[in-house]
Short mmCIF file of C-alpha atoms and ligand atoms in Angstrom, two decimals:
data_model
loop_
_atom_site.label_atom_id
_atom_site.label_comp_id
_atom_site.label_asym_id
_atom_site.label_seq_id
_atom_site.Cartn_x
_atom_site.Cartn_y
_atom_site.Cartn_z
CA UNK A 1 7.32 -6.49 -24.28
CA UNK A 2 4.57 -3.82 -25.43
CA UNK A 3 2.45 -3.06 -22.70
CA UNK A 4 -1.79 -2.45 -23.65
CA UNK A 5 -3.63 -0.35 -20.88
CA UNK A 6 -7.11 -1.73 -20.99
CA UNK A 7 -10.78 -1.74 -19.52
CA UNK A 8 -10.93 -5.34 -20.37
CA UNK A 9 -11.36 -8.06 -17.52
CA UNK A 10 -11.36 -11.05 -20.16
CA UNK A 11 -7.99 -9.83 -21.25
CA UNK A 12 -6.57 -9.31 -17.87
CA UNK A 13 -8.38 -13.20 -16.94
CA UNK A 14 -6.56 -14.36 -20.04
CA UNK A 15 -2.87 -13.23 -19.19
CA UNK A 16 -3.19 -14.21 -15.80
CA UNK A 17 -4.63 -17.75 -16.64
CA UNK A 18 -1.30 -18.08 -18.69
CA UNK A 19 0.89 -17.16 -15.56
CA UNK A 20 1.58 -13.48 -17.18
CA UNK A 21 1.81 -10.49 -15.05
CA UNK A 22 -1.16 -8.09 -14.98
CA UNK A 23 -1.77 -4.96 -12.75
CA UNK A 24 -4.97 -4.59 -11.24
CA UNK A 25 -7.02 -1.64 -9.39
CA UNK A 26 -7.96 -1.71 -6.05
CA UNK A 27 -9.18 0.74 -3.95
CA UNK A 28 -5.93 1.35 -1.82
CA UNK A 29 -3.13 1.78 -4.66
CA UNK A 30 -2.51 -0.71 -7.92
CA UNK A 31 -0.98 -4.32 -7.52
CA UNK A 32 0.80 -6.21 -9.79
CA UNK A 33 -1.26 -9.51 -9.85
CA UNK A 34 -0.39 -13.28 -10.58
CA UNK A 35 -2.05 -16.23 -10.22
CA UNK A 36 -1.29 -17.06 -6.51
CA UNK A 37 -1.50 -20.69 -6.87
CA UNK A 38 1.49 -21.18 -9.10
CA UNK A 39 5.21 -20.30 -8.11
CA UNK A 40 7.10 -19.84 -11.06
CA UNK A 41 4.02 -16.64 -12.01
CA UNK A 42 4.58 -15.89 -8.77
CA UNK A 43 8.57 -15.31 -9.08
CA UNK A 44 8.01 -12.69 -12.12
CA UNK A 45 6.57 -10.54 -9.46
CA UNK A 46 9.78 -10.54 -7.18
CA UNK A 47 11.99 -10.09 -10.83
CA UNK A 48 9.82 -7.43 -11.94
CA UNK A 49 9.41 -5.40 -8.81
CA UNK A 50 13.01 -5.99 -8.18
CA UNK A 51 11.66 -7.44 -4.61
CA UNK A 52 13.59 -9.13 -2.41
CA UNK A 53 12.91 -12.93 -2.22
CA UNK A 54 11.97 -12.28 1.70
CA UNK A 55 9.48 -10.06 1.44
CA UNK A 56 6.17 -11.93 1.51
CA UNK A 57 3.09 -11.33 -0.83
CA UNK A 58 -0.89 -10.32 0.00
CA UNK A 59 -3.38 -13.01 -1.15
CA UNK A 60 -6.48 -11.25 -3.20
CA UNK A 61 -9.34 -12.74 -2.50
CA UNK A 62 -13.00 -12.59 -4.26
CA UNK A 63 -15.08 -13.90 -1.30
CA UNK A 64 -15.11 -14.18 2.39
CA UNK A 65 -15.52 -17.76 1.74
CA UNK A 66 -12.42 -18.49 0.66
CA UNK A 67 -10.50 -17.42 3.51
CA UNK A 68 -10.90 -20.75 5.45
CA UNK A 69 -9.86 -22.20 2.34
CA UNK A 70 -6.40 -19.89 2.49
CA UNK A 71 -5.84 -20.35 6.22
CA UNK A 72 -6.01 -22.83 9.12
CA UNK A 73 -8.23 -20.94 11.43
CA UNK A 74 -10.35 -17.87 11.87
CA UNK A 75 -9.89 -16.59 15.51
CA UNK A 76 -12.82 -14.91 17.04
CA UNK A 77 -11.85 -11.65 17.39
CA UNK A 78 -11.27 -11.18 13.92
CA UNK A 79 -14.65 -12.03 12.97
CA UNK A 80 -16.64 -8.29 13.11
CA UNK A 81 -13.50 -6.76 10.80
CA UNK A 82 -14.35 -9.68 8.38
CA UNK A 83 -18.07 -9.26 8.96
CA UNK A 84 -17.91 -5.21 8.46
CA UNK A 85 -14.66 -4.35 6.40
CA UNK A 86 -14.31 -7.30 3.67
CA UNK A 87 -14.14 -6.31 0.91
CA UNK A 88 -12.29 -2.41 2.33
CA UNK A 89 -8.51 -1.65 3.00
CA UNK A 90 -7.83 -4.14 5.69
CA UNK A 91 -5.54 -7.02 5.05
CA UNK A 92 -5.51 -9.74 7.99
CA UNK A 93 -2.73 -12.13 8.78
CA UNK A 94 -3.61 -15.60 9.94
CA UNK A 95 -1.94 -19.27 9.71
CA UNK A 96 -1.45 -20.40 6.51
CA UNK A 97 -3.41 -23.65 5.01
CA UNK A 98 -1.66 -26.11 2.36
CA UNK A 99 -3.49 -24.57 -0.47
CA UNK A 100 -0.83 -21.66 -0.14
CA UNK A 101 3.13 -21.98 -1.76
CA UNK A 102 5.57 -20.85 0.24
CA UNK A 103 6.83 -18.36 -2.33
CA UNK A 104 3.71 -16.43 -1.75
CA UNK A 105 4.83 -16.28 2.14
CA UNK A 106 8.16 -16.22 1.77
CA UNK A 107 8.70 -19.08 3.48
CA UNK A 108 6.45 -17.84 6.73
CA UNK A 109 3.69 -19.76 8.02
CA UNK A 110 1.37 -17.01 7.84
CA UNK A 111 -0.51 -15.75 5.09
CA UNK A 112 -1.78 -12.32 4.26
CA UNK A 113 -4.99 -12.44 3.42
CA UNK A 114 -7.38 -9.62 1.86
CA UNK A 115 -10.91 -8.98 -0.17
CA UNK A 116 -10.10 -5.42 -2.33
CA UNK A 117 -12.93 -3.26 -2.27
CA UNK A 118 -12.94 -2.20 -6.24
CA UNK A 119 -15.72 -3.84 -9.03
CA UNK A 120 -13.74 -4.44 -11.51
CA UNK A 121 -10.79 -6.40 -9.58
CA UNK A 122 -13.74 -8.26 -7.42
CA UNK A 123 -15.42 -9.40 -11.21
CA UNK A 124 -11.91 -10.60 -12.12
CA UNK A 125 -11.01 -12.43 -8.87
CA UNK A 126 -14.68 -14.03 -9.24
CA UNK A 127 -14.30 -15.04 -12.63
CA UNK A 128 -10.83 -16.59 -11.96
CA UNK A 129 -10.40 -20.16 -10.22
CA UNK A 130 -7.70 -19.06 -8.24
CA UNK A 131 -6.75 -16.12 -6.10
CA UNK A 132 -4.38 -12.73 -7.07
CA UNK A 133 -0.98 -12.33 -5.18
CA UNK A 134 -0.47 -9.18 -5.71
CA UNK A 135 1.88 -6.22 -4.05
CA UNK A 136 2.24 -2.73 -4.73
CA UNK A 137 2.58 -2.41 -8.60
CA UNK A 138 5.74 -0.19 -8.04
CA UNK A 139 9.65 -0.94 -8.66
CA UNK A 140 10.67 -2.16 -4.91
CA UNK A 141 11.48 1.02 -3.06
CA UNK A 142 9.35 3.64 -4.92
CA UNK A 143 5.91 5.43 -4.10
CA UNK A 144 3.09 3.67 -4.84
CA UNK A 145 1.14 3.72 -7.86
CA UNK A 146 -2.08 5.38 -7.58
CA UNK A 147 -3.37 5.38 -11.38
CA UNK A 148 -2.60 3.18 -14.33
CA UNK A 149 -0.36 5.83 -15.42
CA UNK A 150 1.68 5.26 -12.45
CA UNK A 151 1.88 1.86 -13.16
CA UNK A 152 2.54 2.43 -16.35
CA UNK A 153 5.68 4.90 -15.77
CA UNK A 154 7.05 2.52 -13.41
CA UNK A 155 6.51 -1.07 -15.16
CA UNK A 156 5.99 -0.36 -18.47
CA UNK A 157 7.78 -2.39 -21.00
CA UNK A 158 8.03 -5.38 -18.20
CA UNK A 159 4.06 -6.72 -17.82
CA UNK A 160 2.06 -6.93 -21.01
CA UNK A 161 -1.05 -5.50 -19.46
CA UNK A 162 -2.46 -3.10 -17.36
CA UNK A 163 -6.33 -3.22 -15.81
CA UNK A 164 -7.23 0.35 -15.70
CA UNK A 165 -10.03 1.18 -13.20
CA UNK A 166 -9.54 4.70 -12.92
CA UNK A 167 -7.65 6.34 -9.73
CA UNK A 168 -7.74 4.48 -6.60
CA UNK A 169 -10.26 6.06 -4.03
CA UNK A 170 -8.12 6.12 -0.78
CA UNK A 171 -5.11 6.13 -1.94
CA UNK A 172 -2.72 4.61 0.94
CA UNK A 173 -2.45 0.76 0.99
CA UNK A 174 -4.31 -1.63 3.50
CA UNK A 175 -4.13 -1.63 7.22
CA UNK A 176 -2.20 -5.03 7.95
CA UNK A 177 -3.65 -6.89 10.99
CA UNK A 178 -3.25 -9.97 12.98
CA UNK A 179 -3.82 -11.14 16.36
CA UNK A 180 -1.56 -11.80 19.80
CA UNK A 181 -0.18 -15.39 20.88
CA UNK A 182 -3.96 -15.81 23.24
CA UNK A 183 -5.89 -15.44 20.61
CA UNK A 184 -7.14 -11.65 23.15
CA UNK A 185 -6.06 -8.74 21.04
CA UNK A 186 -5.65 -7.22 17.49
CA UNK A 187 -2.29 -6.29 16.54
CA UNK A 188 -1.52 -3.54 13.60
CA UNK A 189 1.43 -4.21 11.96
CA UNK A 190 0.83 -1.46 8.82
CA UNK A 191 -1.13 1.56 9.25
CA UNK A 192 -3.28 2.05 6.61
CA UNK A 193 -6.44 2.90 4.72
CA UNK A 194 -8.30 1.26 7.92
CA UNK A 195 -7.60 3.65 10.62
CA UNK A 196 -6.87 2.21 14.37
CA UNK A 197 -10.13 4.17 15.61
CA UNK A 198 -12.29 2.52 13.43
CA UNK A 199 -10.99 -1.16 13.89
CA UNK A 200 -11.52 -0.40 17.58
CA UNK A 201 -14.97 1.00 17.26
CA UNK A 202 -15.47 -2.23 15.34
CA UNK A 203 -14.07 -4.72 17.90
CA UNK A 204 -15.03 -2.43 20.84
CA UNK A 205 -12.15 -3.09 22.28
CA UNK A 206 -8.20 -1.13 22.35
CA UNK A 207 -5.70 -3.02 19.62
CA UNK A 208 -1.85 -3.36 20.14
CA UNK A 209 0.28 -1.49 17.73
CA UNK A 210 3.23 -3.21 16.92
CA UNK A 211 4.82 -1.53 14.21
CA UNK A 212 8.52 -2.85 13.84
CA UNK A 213 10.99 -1.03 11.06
CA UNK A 214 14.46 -2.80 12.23
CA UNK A 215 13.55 -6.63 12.16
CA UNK A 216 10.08 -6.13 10.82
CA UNK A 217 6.68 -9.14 11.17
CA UNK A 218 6.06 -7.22 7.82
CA UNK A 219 9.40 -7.30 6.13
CA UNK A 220 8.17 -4.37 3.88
CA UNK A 221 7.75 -2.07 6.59
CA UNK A 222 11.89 -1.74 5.91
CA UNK A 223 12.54 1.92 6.29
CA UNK A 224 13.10 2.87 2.58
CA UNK A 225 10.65 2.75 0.99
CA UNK A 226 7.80 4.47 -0.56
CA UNK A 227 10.97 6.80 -1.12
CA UNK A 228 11.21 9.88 -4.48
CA UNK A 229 14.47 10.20 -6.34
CA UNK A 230 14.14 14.04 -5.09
CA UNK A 231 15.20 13.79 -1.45
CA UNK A 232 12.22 14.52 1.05
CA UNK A 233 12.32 16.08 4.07
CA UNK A 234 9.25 16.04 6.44
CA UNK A 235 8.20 18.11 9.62
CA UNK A 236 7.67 22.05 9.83
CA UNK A 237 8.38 23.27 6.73
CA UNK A 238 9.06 26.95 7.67
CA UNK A 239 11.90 25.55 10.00
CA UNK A 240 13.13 23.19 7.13
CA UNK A 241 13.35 26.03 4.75
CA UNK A 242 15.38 28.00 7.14
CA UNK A 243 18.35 25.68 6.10
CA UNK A 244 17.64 25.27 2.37
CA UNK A 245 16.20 28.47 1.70
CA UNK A 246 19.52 28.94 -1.35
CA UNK A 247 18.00 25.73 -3.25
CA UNK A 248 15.44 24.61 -5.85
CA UNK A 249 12.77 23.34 -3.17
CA UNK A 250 8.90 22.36 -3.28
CA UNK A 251 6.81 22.75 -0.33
CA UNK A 252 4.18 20.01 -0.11
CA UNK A 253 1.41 21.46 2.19
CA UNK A 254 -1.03 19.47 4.01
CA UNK A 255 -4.05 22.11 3.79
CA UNK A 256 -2.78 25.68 2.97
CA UNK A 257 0.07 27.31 0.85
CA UNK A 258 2.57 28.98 2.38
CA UNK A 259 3.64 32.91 1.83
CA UNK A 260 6.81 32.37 0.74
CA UNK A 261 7.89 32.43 -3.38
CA UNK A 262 9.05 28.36 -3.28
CA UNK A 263 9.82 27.07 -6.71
CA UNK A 264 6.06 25.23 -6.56
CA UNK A 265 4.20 24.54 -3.78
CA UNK A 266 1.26 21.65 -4.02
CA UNK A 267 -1.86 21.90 -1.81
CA UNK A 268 -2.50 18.28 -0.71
CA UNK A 269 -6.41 19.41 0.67
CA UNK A 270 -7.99 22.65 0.16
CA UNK A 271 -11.29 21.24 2.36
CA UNK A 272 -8.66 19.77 5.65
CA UNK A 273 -10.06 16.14 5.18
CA UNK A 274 -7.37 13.50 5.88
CA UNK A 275 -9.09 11.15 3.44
CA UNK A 276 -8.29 13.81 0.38
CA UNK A 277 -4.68 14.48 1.62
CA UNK A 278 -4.23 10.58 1.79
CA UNK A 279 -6.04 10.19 -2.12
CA UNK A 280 -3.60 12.79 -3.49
CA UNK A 281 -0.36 12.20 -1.27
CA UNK A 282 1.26 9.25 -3.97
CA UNK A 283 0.35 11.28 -7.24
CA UNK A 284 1.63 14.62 -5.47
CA UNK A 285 5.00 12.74 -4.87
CA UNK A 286 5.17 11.34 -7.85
CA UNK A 287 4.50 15.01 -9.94
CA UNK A 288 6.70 16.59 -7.46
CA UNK A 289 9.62 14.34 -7.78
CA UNK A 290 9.53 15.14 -11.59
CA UNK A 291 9.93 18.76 -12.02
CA UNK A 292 13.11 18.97 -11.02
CA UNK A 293 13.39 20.43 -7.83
CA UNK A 294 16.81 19.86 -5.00
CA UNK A 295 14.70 18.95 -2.27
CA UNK A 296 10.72 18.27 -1.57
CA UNK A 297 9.46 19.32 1.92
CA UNK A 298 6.38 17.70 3.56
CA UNK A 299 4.25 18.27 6.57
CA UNK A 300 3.16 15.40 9.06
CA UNK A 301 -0.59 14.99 9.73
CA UNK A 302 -1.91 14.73 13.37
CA UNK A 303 -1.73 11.48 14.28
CA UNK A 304 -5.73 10.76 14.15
CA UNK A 305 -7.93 8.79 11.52
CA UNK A 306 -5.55 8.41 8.40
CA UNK A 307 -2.86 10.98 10.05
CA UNK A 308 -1.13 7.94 11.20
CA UNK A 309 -0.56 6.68 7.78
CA UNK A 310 -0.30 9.25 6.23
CA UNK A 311 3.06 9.64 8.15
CA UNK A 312 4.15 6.26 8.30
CA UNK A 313 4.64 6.79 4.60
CA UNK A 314 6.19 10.09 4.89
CA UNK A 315 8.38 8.93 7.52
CA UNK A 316 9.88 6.18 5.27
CA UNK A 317 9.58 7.58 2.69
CA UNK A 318 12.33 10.55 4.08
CA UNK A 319 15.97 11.17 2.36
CA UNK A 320 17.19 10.70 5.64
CA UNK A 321 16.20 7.66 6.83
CA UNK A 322 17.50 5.80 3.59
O1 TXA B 1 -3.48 -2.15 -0.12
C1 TXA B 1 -2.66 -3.05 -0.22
O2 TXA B 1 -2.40 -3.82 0.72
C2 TXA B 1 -1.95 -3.21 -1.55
C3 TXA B 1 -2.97 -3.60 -2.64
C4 TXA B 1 -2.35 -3.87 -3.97
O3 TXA B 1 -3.71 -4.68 -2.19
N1 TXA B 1 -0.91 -4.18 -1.48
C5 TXA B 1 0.26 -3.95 -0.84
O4 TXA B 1 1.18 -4.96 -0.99
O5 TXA B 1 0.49 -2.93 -0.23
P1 TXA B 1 2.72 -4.77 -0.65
O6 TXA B 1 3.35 -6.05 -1.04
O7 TXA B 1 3.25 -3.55 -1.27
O8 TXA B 1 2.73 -4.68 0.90
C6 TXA B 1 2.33 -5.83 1.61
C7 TXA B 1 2.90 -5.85 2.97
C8 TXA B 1 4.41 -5.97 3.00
O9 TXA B 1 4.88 -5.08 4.00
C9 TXA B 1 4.65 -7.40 3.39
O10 TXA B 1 5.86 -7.54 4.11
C10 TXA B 1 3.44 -7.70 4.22
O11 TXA B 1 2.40 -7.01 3.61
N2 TXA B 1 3.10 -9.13 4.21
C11 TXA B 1 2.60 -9.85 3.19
N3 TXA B 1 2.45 -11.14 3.53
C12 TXA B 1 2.87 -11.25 4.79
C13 TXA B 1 3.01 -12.33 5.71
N4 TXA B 1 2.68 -13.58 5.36
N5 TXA B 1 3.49 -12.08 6.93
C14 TXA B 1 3.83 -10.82 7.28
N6 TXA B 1 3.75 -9.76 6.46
C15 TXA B 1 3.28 -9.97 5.24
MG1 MG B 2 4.33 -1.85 -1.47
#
């Protein structure tokens, strides 16, 4: 199958209204989209993506309406995130309704529910009578695609269109959220483009992270993933280098290069903002995975704003921890 990267929405409506596979630009990283209301579109995600069958899908939504259409109840304490951050990179789980197959869930009886915060994907979703399942638009196990490029590399030849909105402005994919068994507290179970301090600031009060890797709520939070071909190795890259200072190795810095001759070294943000390193971290994996190199070496961010998933993804996406 030839695959057409295109700016066209009623091209991307058309495929998708005939149960093809499109990918679509949001503001965290590209999905690969199908019409969520019908299983067997649904399965050519899990072929294509080479996904395993228990690893449940994101609803995309076009409105806040519709999420009491998707889901049983709304608890309380949800309500300001909805109010303030949908459409943004947030992504909340609640009890699915009827209206929902059980592929999309994998079987669970919660859904994952979330408004992107991109114009072109929002003018598709609202000119589409159904809502967008749609994960990652990367081969199971492999960084995330930031660009139609990326999405291209990874799927082309498999979907027979890709909607290109330009590169995605965060960059990491959507905080995942629910709520405890009392209805009382938020619970993050994925870090992401919605940091922890500004969900609390939002809800005024402390969340509970709950961020399982071993038998995971999120079964995509399994620890390989986001992974390069070139092993990775993350921490303090002076120390790492101690050890592999005879091979081909890249040093991926945070916010300065290093003064040592490395066979490339990539600059993730000259200016120190954790929103730029987080933007740039996919497509610098990607490029640096490419060239060649034994080994790619990474710094961790502090753990503050995006710092924490900015790591999350660095820890799993390490050689080591495959
Ligand atoms: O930013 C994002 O969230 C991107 C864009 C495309 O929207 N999507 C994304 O999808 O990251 P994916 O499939 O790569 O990651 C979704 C995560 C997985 O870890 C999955 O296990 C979890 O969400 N998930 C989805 N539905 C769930 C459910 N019903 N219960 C628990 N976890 C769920
Ligand atoms: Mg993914």
């Amino acid at each position: 199958m030839k695959t057409i990267v295109g700016q066209d929405i009623g091209v991307a409506r058309s495929y998708l209204e005939a149960g093809e596979l499109v990918c679509i630009p949001t503001e965290t990283v590209y999905g690969l989209a199908a019409n969520g209301l019908d299983p067997f579109a649904i399965s050519k995600i899990y072929q294509v993506k080479n996904r395993p069958s228990f690893n449940p899908l994101i609803l995309h939504l076009g409105r806040k309406e519709e999420i009491s259409k998707y889901s049983l109840e709304i608890p309380n304490k949800l309500i300001p995130i909805i109010d303030q951050w949908m459409p943004g990179p947030v992504t909340i789980l609640l009890n699915k309704s009827e209206f929902v197959p059980d592929i999309v869930t994998a079987g669970s009886s919660k859904v994952a529910l979330r408004i992107p915060n991109h114009s072109t994907t929002l003018s598709l979703l609202n000119s589409l009578d159904f809502p967008l399942c749609a994960p990652s638009a990367n081969p199971s196990g492999y960084v995330s695609p930031t660009s139609a490029k990326h999405c291209l590399d990874g799927l082309g030849d498999k979907i027979p269109y890709i909607l290109d909105g330009g590169e995605t402005t965060l960059g990491v994919e959507s905080t995942i959220i629910g709520y405890d068994d009392n209805l009382k507290k938020i619970v993050i179970h994925r870090y992401g483009g919605l940091s922890i301090e500004m969900i609390q600031d939002t809800i005024l009060d402390k969340v509970i992270e709950h961020i399982h890797h071993d038998r995971p709520e999120t079964p995509g939070q399994l620890k390989s993933h986001y992974a390069t071909n070139t092993p990775l190795i993350c921490g303090d890259i002076l120390d790492i280098y101690k050890i592999y200072s005879d091979k081909n190795v890249v040093f991926i810095n945070l916010f300065e290069k290093k003064d040592i001759d490395v066979y490339r070294q990539y600059v993730l943000s000259k200016n120190s903002s954790l929103e730029e390193v987080a933007n740039q971290l996919f497509k610098v994996l990607r490029e640096a995975d490419n060239i060649g190199a034994d080994y790619l070496f990474c710094e961790y961010a502090d753990e503050i704003g995006l710092g924490k998933a900015i790591n999350d993804r660095l820890r799993r996406a390490q050689y080591k921890l495959k």
